Amino acid sequence: MIQFLHVGKAFPGGRSALEDVCFHLERGEFAFLSGASGAGKTTLLKLIYREIEPNSGQILVNGRNVASIPRAKVPFLRRTIGVVFQNFRLISRKTVLENVSYLPRILGMSQQERKRLAYNTLRRVGLAHRMSAFPSELSGGEQQRVTIARALINRPEILIADEPTGNLDPELSWEILRLFLEINGKGTTVLLATHEHSYVQALGGRSLVLDRGRLVKDEYVEGHVGDIESDSAEKAKDRRRTSTERTA
Amino acid sequence: MLVRVLGYFLSEAAVSLRRSWKVSLVAIVTIAMSLFIGGTFLLLTANLSRVVENWRGEARIVIYLAADGLAKEDSLALLLASEPPWVTAVEEVSAAEARSRFETTFPSVRELFKDWEEEPLPPSLEVAFDTQGVEAERLDQWLTALRSDPSVLMVDDDRDWLQQLEALIAILTALGAVVGLALLTAAVFTIASVIRLTAYLYRDEIEVMRLVGATELFIRGPFYVEGTFQGLLGGVLAVAGLFVGYLLLNPKASTTFLGNVLVDRFLSPGALISILLFGSLAGLLGAVLSLRREELGQ
């Protein structure tokens, strides 16, 4: 689903953000991307949805070489990838419904279709009752769930999240992580960047560790917290284990 | 699909106009002023051209004679009798009639001639003509022959001052075009600055739009519509201003020569549509220029 082949990225001034990164994420897999601040996590994610381009190597998303996609076609790539940001990036002047239904609007859906789709997606993240609220009226956890709903609305095959719990307290963070596991349980490939290695150790699964731009670990970690309650999360856990074994 | 997209552009542009109405107002007023000034020149030259056209139809060649009455054998009579194709009518105006006409036209100075023993004005022949299809050279030769005739004091050709008026109209038109275009250029740059400022206000939103998969047209569309809208509103304001000016000045049109010449009629529907179209295009151009230069943070 996502394949990095000897990818390198340096920024102007010569600072190297990624060096010779190689990994392959299977369809339906859930992987943590961890590392200290400045390790290159955000850079790696940005390369997937082509916010930036690599200096060397190749990135394949769904079999397509991302760097070779013409600039005008990049929006179509992005419509297949759901992105969740640490700082939510919601449009403050628009309601939850309008924020979530932005992509359907781009796709030319009617207002009725958009509303129905947004309602269903918001219900999935437990926020259907806050459709008319503005982002400023929501808690941090709610805002992050709106961001996840926005990322999910077009049923993307890939969901990538950049420090989605970075601005949340521990209780809300677990709630959001549970949501990602549920999403993965329904077949979406999830790549979640975090500097909190404790989540990886607690939940287990595929763990990619970056250190100063180099992929220093790519392993399966056994979780040790029986915190995940829902059936779908259990299924996701099984799926992760199976796919990691398959990759290995 | 297209209707929905256009609906989205329009609603976003309206929201943006409402949100940053103060800067938008600056752009609208700037474009309105430039179009108003350009429109004023258009109004003046259109009225002037119409008057000149009317005068052209009534233009005459006036031959002032040394004495009343022409004998058939006079060379001038022979010249006129040759019936050149451009002469459509000849009217004799005696010295007495010339004075009578003068007194009717300028009643306040009629007393001037009260004690004169001789007629103050010479008799004349008023020649109506139609120059269409006639070589200017032949006509000039004919006029030269008239001027050299011993019985002729002077030949007054209306075409001379009509040509001068036409030159004046051409100068006014050119001046209007230059001033209007210069002001319109300034207005385009004002709109460009306003759109750039709006795009800057929306930069976070634009980034989100881009990340969720919006195409460049979808991102820029509302700004293009906003610029066009600002230009159109400026055009509407300019037309309204011109109409108010016309309504204020037009009552004087029938009483004064200048009023009659300059504000007798309002602009034609075609000219009004042109003003609105110019405003809209200037707004669109401003938006396109601003987003090209800024590349919206890309």
Coordinates of C-alpha atoms in Angstrom, one line a residue:
Chain A
M1 CA 0.0 0.0 0.0
I2 CA 2.8 2.4 1.0
Q3 CA 6.4 1.6 -0.1
F4 CA 9.5 3.7 0.5
L5 CA 12.5 2.7 -1.5
H6 CA 15.8 4.3 -0.4
V7 CA 14.1 7.6 0.1
G8 CA 16.2 10.7 1.0
K9 CA 15.1 14.2 1.7
A10 CA 17.2 17.2 2.4
F11 CA 16.0 20.8 2.9
P12 CA 17.6 23.9 1.4
G13 CA 20.7 24.6 3.4
G14 CA 21.7 21.0 3.2
R15 CA 20.0 19.8 6.4
S16 CA 19.1 16.2 5.8
A17 CA 15.7 15.2 7.1
L18 CA 15.5 11.6 5.8
E19 CA 18.2 9.3 4.6
D20 CA 17.9 6.0 2.8
V21 CA 14.5 5.1 4.3
C22 CA 13.0 1.8 3.2
F23 CA 9.8 0.1 4.4
H24 CA 6.7 -1.4 3.0
L25 CA 3.3 -1.0 4.6
E26 CA 0.7 -3.6 3.6
R27 CA -3.0 -3.0 2.9
G28 CA -5.0 -2.9 6.1
E29 CA -1.9 -2.6 8.3
F30 CA -1.6 -0.4 11.4
A31 CA 1.9 1.0 12.1
F32 CA 3.3 3.5 14.5
L33 CA 5.9 5.9 13.3
S34 CA 7.9 7.0 16.3
G35 CA 11.0 9.0 17.1
A36 CA 12.1 12.1 19.0
S37 CA 11.1 15.5 17.8
G38 CA 13.0 16.4 14.6
A39 CA 13.6 12.7 13.8
G40 CA 11.8 13.2 10.4
K41 CA 8.3 11.8 11.2
T42 CA 6.4 14.8 9.7
T43 CA 8.7 14.9 6.7
L44 CA 8.0 11.2 6.0
L45 CA 4.3 11.8 6.2
K46 CA 4.4 14.8 4.0
L47 CA 6.2 12.8 1.4
I48 CA 3.3 10.3 1.3
Y49 CA 0.7 12.9 0.4
R50 CA 3.2 14.9 -1.7
E51 CA 3.3 18.1 0.3
I52 CA 7.0 17.8 -0.3
E53 CA 9.0 15.8 -2.8
P54 CA 12.0 13.4 -2.1
N55 CA 15.5 14.2 -3.3
S56 CA 16.2 10.6 -3.9
G57 CA 14.5 7.2 -3.9
Q58 CA 10.9 6.3 -4.8
I59 CA 7.7 6.4 -2.9
L60 CA 4.9 4.2 -4.1
V61 CA 1.3 4.7 -2.8
N62 CA -1.1 2.2 -4.1
G63 CA 1.5 1.2 -6.7
R64 CA 1.8 4.8 -8.1
N65 CA 5.1 6.6 -7.9
V66 CA 4.1 9.7 -5.9
A67 CA 7.0 11.9 -7.1
S68 CA 6.1 11.3 -10.8
I69 CA 2.5 12.4 -10.4
P70 CA 2.0 15.7 -12.3
R71 CA 1.3 18.7 -10.1
A72 CA -2.2 19.1 -11.3
K73 CA -3.0 15.5 -10.4
V74 CA -1.8 15.7 -6.8
P75 CA -5.2 16.7 -5.5
F76 CA -6.6 13.4 -6.8
L77 CA -3.9 11.5 -4.9
R78 CA -4.7 13.4 -1.7
R79 CA -8.4 12.5 -2.0
T80 CA -7.4 8.9 -1.5
I81 CA -5.4 9.6 1.6
G82 CA -7.0 10.8 4.9
V83 CA -4.7 13.1 6.9
V84 CA -5.0 13.9 10.6
F85 CA -2.9 16.8 12.0
Q86 CA -1.7 17.4 15.5
N87 CA -3.1 20.9 15.5
F88 CA -6.4 19.9 13.9
R89 CA -6.3 22.4 11.1
L90 CA -10.1 22.9 11.2
I91 CA -11.6 25.9 9.4
S92 CA -12.7 28.1 12.3
R93 CA -15.5 30.0 10.4
K94 CA -17.1 26.8 9.3
T95 CA -19.3 24.5 11.3
V96 CA -18.4 20.9 12.1
L97 CA -20.7 19.7 9.3
E98 CA -19.1 22.1 6.8
N99 CA -15.6 21.2 7.8
V100 CA -16.3 17.5 7.5
S101 CA -18.2 17.8 4.2
Y102 CA -15.6 19.9 2.5
L103 CA -14.2 17.1 0.3
P104 CA -17.7 15.9 -0.8
R105 CA -18.3 19.5 -1.8
I106 CA -15.2 19.5 -3.9
L107 CA -16.4 16.3 -5.5
G108 CA -19.6 18.1 -6.5
M109 CA -22.0 16.2 -4.3
S110 CA -25.4 17.7 -3.6
Q111 CA -26.1 19.3 -0.2
Q112 CA -28.3 16.4 0.8
E113 CA -25.7 13.8 -0.1
R114 CA -23.0 15.8 1.7
K115 CA -25.1 16.1 4.8
R116 CA -26.0 12.5 4.9
L117 CA -22.4 11.4 4.4
A118 CA -21.1 13.9 7.0
Y119 CA -23.7 12.8 9.5
N120 CA -22.8 9.1 9.0
T121 CA -19.1 9.8 9.4
L122 CA -19.6 12.1 12.4
R123 CA -21.7 9.3 14.0
R124 CA -18.8 7.0 13.4
V125 CA -16.5 9.2 15.5
G126 CA -19.3 9.9 18.1
L127 CA -19.9 13.5 17.1
A128 CA -23.2 13.5 15.2
H129 CA -24.8 15.6 17.9
R130 CA -22.3 18.5 17.4
M131 CA -22.8 19.0 13.6
S132 CA -23.8 22.6 14.0
A133 CA -21.1 23.6 16.4
F134 CA -18.1 25.7 15.4
P135 CA -14.6 24.3 16.1
S136 CA -14.1 26.9 18.9
E137 CA -17.0 25.5 20.8
L138 CA -15.5 22.0 20.9
S139 CA -13.0 20.4 23.3
G140 CA -9.6 19.3 22.0
G141 CA -10.7 15.7 21.8
E142 CA -13.8 16.6 19.9
Q143 CA -11.9 18.8 17.5
Q144 CA -9.5 15.9 16.8
R145 CA -12.5 13.6 16.2
V146 CA -13.8 16.2 13.7
T147 CA -10.4 16.1 12.0
I148 CA -10.6 12.3 11.8
A149 CA -14.1 12.5 10.4
R150 CA -12.9 14.9 7.8
A151 CA -10.1 12.5 6.9
L152 CA -12.5 9.5 6.7
I153 CA -15.3 11.0 4.8
N154 CA -14.1 9.9 1.4
R155 CA -13.5 6.4 2.7
P156 CA -9.7 6.6 2.1
E157 CA -7.7 3.5 1.8
I158 CA -4.9 5.1 3.8
L159 CA -5.2 7.2 7.0
I160 CA -2.1 9.0 8.2
A161 CA -2.0 10.9 11.4
D162 CA 0.7 13.3 12.6
E163 CA 0.9 13.4 16.4
P164 CA -2.9 13.2 16.6
T165 CA -2.7 13.1 20.4
G166 CA 0.0 15.7 20.8
N167 CA -2.4 18.4 22.1
L168 CA -4.7 16.1 24.1
D169 CA -4.6 14.9 27.8
P170 CA -3.9 11.2 28.4
E171 CA -7.5 10.1 28.7
L172 CA -8.5 11.8 25.5
S173 CA -5.4 10.4 23.8
W174 CA -6.4 6.8 24.5
E175 CA -9.9 7.6 23.3
I176 CA -8.5 8.8 19.9
L177 CA -6.1 5.9 19.7
R178 CA -9.0 3.5 20.2
L179 CA -10.8 5.3 17.4
F180 CA -7.8 4.7 15.0
L181 CA -7.8 1.0 15.9
E182 CA -11.5 0.8 15.1
I183 CA -10.9 2.5 11.8
N184 CA -8.1 0.1 11.1
G185 CA -10.4 -2.8 12.1
K186 CA -12.6 -1.9 9.1
G187 CA -9.7 -2.3 6.7
T188 CA -8.1 1.1 6.4
T189 CA -4.3 1.2 6.4
V190 CA -3.2 3.5 9.3
L191 CA 0.2 5.1 9.8
L192 CA 0.3 7.1 13.0
A193 CA 3.3 9.3 13.9
T194 CA 3.9 9.9 17.6
H195 CA 6.8 10.7 19.8
E196 CA 5.1 8.8 22.7
H197 CA 6.8 5.4 22.5
S198 CA 4.6 4.4 25.4
Y199 CA 1.6 4.0 23.0
V200 CA 3.5 1.6 20.9
Q201 CA 4.5 -0.4 23.9
A202 CA 1.0 -0.4 25.3
L203 CA -0.9 -1.2 22.2
G204 CA 1.8 -3.2 20.3
G205 CA 1.9 -3.6 16.5
R206 CA 4.2 -2.6 13.7
S207 CA 6.7 0.0 14.9
L208 CA 8.8 2.1 12.7
V209 CA 11.4 4.2 14.6
L210 CA 13.2 7.1 13.1
D211 CA 16.3 8.6 14.5
R212 CA 17.8 11.7 12.9
G213 CA 16.3 10.9 9.6
R214 CA 17.2 7.2 9.5
L215 CA 14.8 4.3 10.0
V216 CA 16.6 2.5 12.8
K217 CA 13.9 0.0 13.7
D218 CA 11.1 -1.8 11.9
E219 CA 9.7 -4.4 14.2
Y220 CA 6.5 -5.9 15.7
V221 CA 6.0 -4.9 19.3
E222 CA 3.9 -7.0 21.7
G223 CA 1.4 -4.8 23.5
H224 CA 1.1 -5.1 27.3
V225 CA -2.0 -3.2 28.2
G226 CA -5.4 -4.9 27.9
D227 CA -7.0 -1.5 27.5
I228 CA -8.7 -2.1 24.2
E229 CA -12.3 -3.0 24.8
S230 CA -14.1 -3.0 21.5
D231 CA -14.4 -6.0 19.2
S232 CA -13.3 -4.1 16.2
A233 CA -10.2 -3.0 18.1
E234 CA -9.5 -6.7 18.9
K235 CA -9.9 -7.5 15.3
A236 CA -7.5 -4.8 14.4
K237 CA -5.0 -6.1 16.8
D238 CA -5.2 -9.5 15.2
R239 CA -5.0 -8.0 11.7
R240 CA -1.9 -6.1 12.7
R241 CA -0.2 -9.2 14.1
T242 CA -1.0 -11.2 10.9
S243 CA 0.1 -8.5 8.5
T244 CA 3.3 -7.9 10.4
E245 CA 4.1 -11.6 10.4
R246 CA 3.4 -11.7 6.7
T247 CA 5.7 -8.7 6.1
A248 CA 8.4 -10.4 8.2
Chain B
M1 CA -21.8 19.7 -10.9
L2 CA -20.8 22.9 -12.7
V3 CA -23.8 24.7 -11.2
R4 CA -22.8 23.5 -7.7
V5 CA -19.2 24.5 -8.1
L6 CA -20.3 28.0 -9.4
G7 CA -22.7 28.2 -6.4
Y8 CA -19.8 27.4 -4.1
F9 CA -17.6 30.1 -5.7
L10 CA -20.4 32.7 -5.4
S11 CA -21.2 31.9 -1.8
E12 CA -17.5 31.9 -0.8
A13 CA -16.9 35.2 -2.6
A14 CA -20.0 36.7 -0.9
V15 CA -18.7 35.5 2.5
S16 CA -15.3 36.9 1.8
L17 CA -16.7 40.3 0.6
R18 CA -18.8 40.5 3.8
R19 CA -15.8 39.4 6.0
S20 CA -13.4 41.9 4.6
W21 CA -15.8 44.6 3.5
K22 CA -13.6 47.5 4.4
V23 CA -10.7 46.7 2.1
S24 CA -13.2 45.5 -0.5
L25 CA -14.9 48.9 -0.3
V26 CA -11.6 50.6 -1.1
A27 CA -11.2 48.4 -4.2
I28 CA -14.8 49.0 -5.3
V29 CA -14.6 52.8 -4.8
T30 CA -11.2 53.0 -6.7
I31 CA -12.6 51.1 -9.6
A32 CA -15.8 53.1 -9.5
M33 CA -13.9 56.4 -9.6
S34 CA -11.8 55.3 -12.6
L35 CA -14.9 54.1 -14.5
F36 CA -16.8 57.3 -13.5
I37 CA -14.1 59.5 -15.0
G38 CA -13.8 57.4 -18.1
G39 CA -17.5 57.3 -18.3
T40 CA -17.7 61.1 -18.0
F41 CA -15.4 61.4 -21.0
L42 CA -17.5 58.9 -22.8
L43 CA -20.7 60.9 -22.0
L44 CA -19.2 64.1 -23.2
T45 CA -17.7 62.8 -26.4
A46 CA -20.9 60.8 -27.2
N47 CA -23.0 64.0 -26.9
L48 CA -20.5 66.1 -28.7
S49 CA -20.3 63.6 -31.6
R50 CA -24.1 63.5 -31.9
V51 CA -24.2 67.3 -32.1
V52 CA -21.4 67.4 -34.7
E53 CA -23.3 64.8 -36.7
N54 CA -26.4 66.9 -36.6
W55 CA -24.5 70.0 -37.6
R56 CA -22.8 68.1 -40.4
G57 CA -26.3 67.5 -41.9
E58 CA -27.0 71.3 -41.7
A59 CA -23.5 72.4 -42.9
R60 CA -23.5 75.1 -45.5
I61 CA -21.0 77.0 -47.7
V62 CA -21.8 80.7 -47.3
I63 CA -20.7 82.9 -50.1
Y64 CA -20.7 86.6 -49.0
L65 CA -21.3 88.9 -51.9
A66 CA -20.1 92.4 -52.6
A67 CA -23.6 93.6 -53.6
D68 CA -27.2 92.4 -53.6
G69 CA -28.5 90.7 -56.7
L70 CA -26.7 88.6 -59.2
A71 CA -27.1 89.1 -62.9
K72 CA -27.4 85.9 -64.9
E73 CA -24.2 86.6 -66.8
D74 CA -22.2 87.1 -63.7
S75 CA -19.3 84.6 -63.5
L76 CA -20.5 83.5 -60.0
A77 CA -24.0 82.8 -61.3
L78 CA -22.5 80.8 -64.1
L79 CA -20.4 78.9 -61.6
L80 CA -23.5 78.0 -59.6
A81 CA -25.5 77.3 -62.7
S82 CA -23.0 74.7 -63.7
E83 CA -24.8 72.6 -61.0
P84 CA -21.9 70.7 -59.5
P85 CA -23.1 67.4 -58.1
W86 CA -22.5 68.3 -54.4
V87 CA -24.7 71.4 -54.5
T88 CA -28.2 70.4 -53.3
A89 CA -29.7 73.8 -52.8
V90 CA -28.8 77.5 -53.1
E91 CA -30.6 80.2 -51.1
E92 CA -30.1 83.9 -51.6
V93 CA -30.0 86.0 -48.4
S94 CA -30.2 89.7 -49.0
A95 CA -28.4 92.2 -46.8
A96 CA -31.8 93.2 -45.2
E97 CA -32.6 89.6 -44.4
A98 CA -29.1 89.0 -43.0
R99 CA -29.7 92.0 -40.6
S100 CA -33.1 90.7 -39.7
R101 CA -31.7 87.2 -38.9
F102 CA -29.0 88.8 -36.8
E103 CA -31.5 90.9 -34.8
T104 CA -33.6 87.8 -34.2
T105 CA -30.7 85.7 -33.0
F106 CA -29.1 88.5 -30.9
P107 CA -32.0 90.7 -29.7
S108 CA -30.0 92.3 -27.0
V109 CA -27.7 94.1 -29.5
R110 CA -30.4 95.0 -32.1
E111 CA -30.1 98.6 -31.1
L112 CA -26.6 98.7 -32.5
F113 CA -27.8 99.0 -36.1
K114 CA -30.7 101.4 -35.4
D115 CA -29.0 104.5 -36.8
W116 CA -27.0 102.9 -39.6
E117 CA -27.8 104.2 -43.1
E118 CA -26.2 101.3 -44.9
E119 CA -26.9 97.6 -44.4
P120 CA -24.3 96.4 -41.9
L121 CA -24.1 92.8 -43.2
P122 CA -23.4 91.7 -46.7
P123 CA -25.8 89.7 -48.8
S124 CA -24.9 86.1 -49.2
L125 CA -25.7 82.8 -51.0
E126 CA -26.2 79.8 -48.7
V127 CA -25.2 76.6 -50.5
A128 CA -26.4 73.3 -49.1
F129 CA -24.2 70.5 -50.1
D130 CA -23.6 66.8 -49.9
T131 CA -20.0 65.7 -50.1
Q132 CA -20.7 62.0 -50.1
G133 CA -19.0 60.4 -53.1
V134 CA -17.4 63.6 -54.2
E135 CA -13.6 63.9 -54.5
A136 CA -12.3 66.5 -52.0
E137 CA -9.9 67.8 -54.6
R138 CA -12.7 68.7 -57.0
L139 CA -14.7 70.4 -54.3
D140 CA -11.6 72.4 -53.2
Q141 CA -11.0 73.5 -56.8
W142 CA -14.6 74.7 -57.0
L143 CA -14.2 76.6 -53.7
T144 CA -11.0 78.2 -54.9
A145 CA -12.8 79.3 -58.1
L146 CA -15.6 80.8 -55.9
R147 CA -13.1 82.6 -53.7
S148 CA -11.3 84.2 -56.6
D149 CA -14.5 85.5 -58.2
P150 CA -14.6 89.4 -58.1
S151 CA -18.2 89.5 -56.8
V152 CA -17.3 87.4 -53.7
L153 CA -16.2 89.0 -50.5
M154 CA -15.6 85.8 -48.6
V155 CA -16.5 82.1 -48.6
D156 CA -17.3 80.5 -45.3
D157 CA -17.0 76.8 -45.3
D158 CA -18.7 75.1 -42.3
R159 CA -16.6 72.0 -42.8
D160 CA -13.6 73.9 -41.5
W161 CA -14.9 74.3 -38.0
L162 CA -16.6 70.9 -38.1
Q163 CA -13.2 69.4 -38.7
Q164 CA -11.8 71.4 -35.8
L165 CA -14.6 70.0 -33.6
E166 CA -13.9 66.5 -34.8
A167 CA -10.3 67.0 -33.9
L168 CA -11.4 68.2 -30.4
I169 CA -13.6 65.1 -30.0
A170 CA -10.7 62.9 -31.1
I171 CA -8.5 64.6 -28.5
L172 CA -11.1 64.2 -25.8
T173 CA -11.7 60.6 -26.7
A174 CA -7.9 59.9 -26.5
L175 CA -7.6 61.8 -23.3
G176 CA -10.5 59.9 -21.8
A177 CA -9.0 56.6 -22.9
V178 CA -5.6 57.5 -21.5
V179 CA -7.0 58.8 -18.2
G180 CA -9.5 56.0 -17.9
L181 CA -7.0 53.3 -18.7
A182 CA -4.4 54.8 -16.2
L183 CA -7.0 54.9 -13.5
L184 CA -8.3 51.4 -14.4
T185 CA -4.7 50.1 -14.2
A186 CA -4.5 51.6 -10.7
A187 CA -7.8 50.0 -9.9
V188 CA -6.6 46.6 -11.1
F189 CA -3.6 46.9 -8.8
T190 CA -5.8 47.9 -5.9
I191 CA -8.1 44.9 -6.5
A192 CA -5.0 42.7 -6.8
S193 CA -3.7 44.0 -3.4
V194 CA -7.1 43.5 -1.8
I195 CA -7.4 39.9 -3.2
R196 CA -3.8 39.2 -2.1
L197 CA -4.7 40.4 1.4
T198 CA -7.8 38.3 1.5
A199 CA -5.8 35.3 0.3
Y200 CA -3.4 36.0 3.1
L201 CA -6.2 36.0 5.6
Y202 CA -7.4 32.7 4.3
R203 CA -3.9 31.1 4.0
D204 CA -4.5 28.5 6.7
E205 CA -7.8 27.6 5.1
I206 CA -6.2 27.4 1.7
E207 CA -3.6 25.0 3.1
V208 CA -6.3 22.8 4.5
M209 CA -8.2 22.9 1.2
R210 CA -5.1 21.9 -0.7
L211 CA -4.3 19.0 1.7
V212 CA -7.8 17.5 1.5
G213 CA -7.5 17.4 -2.3
A214 CA -9.0 20.7 -3.6
T215 CA -7.7 21.6 -7.1
E216 CA -6.2 24.9 -7.8
L217 CA -9.2 26.1 -9.7
F218 CA -11.4 25.2 -6.8
I219 CA -9.1 27.2 -4.4
R220 CA -8.7 30.2 -6.7
G221 CA -12.3 30.2 -8.1
P222 CA -13.9 32.1 -5.2
F223 CA -11.1 34.8 -5.4
Y224 CA -11.7 35.2 -9.1
V225 CA -15.4 35.6 -8.5
E226 CA -14.7 38.1 -5.7
G227 CA -12.5 40.2 -7.9
T228 CA -15.0 40.1 -10.7
F229 CA -17.7 41.0 -8.2
Q230 CA -15.7 44.0 -6.9
G231 CA -15.2 45.2 -10.4
L232 CA -18.9 44.8 -11.3
L233 CA -19.9 46.7 -8.1
G234 CA -17.5 49.4 -9.0
G235 CA -19.0 49.6 -12.5
V236 CA -22.5 49.8 -11.0
L237 CA -21.4 52.6 -8.7
A238 CA -19.8 54.5 -11.6
V239 CA -23.0 54.1 -13.8
A240 CA -25.1 55.3 -10.8
G241 CA -22.8 58.3 -10.3
L242 CA -22.9 59.2 -14.0
F243 CA -26.7 58.9 -14.0
V244 CA -27.0 61.2 -10.9
G245 CA -24.6 63.7 -12.6
Y246 CA -26.7 63.5 -15.8
L247 CA -30.0 64.1 -13.9
L248 CA -28.5 67.1 -12.1
L249 CA -27.1 68.7 -15.3
N250 CA -29.6 67.6 -17.9
P251 CA -32.3 70.2 -17.0
K252 CA -29.8 72.9 -18.0
A253 CA -29.3 71.2 -21.4
S254 CA -32.2 72.9 -23.1
T255 CA -31.3 76.4 -21.7
T256 CA -27.5 76.5 -22.3
F257 CA -25.4 75.8 -25.3
L258 CA -22.8 73.8 -23.3
G259 CA -25.6 71.8 -21.5
N260 CA -27.1 71.0 -24.9
V261 CA -23.8 70.0 -26.3
L262 CA -22.5 67.9 -23.3
V263 CA -25.4 66.4 -21.4
D264 CA -28.4 66.3 -23.7
R265 CA -28.6 62.5 -23.7
F266 CA -27.4 59.8 -21.3
L267 CA -25.1 57.0 -22.4
S268 CA -26.4 54.3 -24.7
P269 CA -27.2 50.8 -23.2
G270 CA -24.2 49.5 -25.1
A271 CA -21.9 52.0 -23.4
L272 CA -23.4 51.2 -20.0
I273 CA -22.9 47.5 -20.5
S274 CA -19.3 48.3 -21.7
I275 CA -18.6 50.1 -18.4
L276 CA -19.9 47.2 -16.3
L277 CA -18.0 44.8 -18.5
F278 CA -14.8 46.8 -18.2
G279 CA -15.2 46.9 -14.4
S280 CA -15.8 43.2 -14.2
L281 CA -12.8 42.4 -16.4
A282 CA -10.6 44.7 -14.4
G283 CA -11.6 43.0 -11.2
L284 CA -11.0 39.5 -12.7
L285 CA -7.6 40.7 -14.1
G286 CA -6.7 42.0 -10.6
A287 CA -7.6 38.7 -9.0
V288 CA -5.7 36.6 -11.6
L289 CA -2.6 38.9 -11.3
S290 CA -2.6 38.8 -7.5
L291 CA -2.9 35.0 -7.3
R292 CA -0.4 34.5 -10.0
R293 CA 2.2 36.5 -8.2
E294 CA 1.5 35.1 -4.8
E295 CA 1.0 31.5 -6.1
L296 CA -1.1 31.2 -2.9
G297 CA 1.8 30.1 -0.8
Q298 CA 2.8 27.3 -3.1

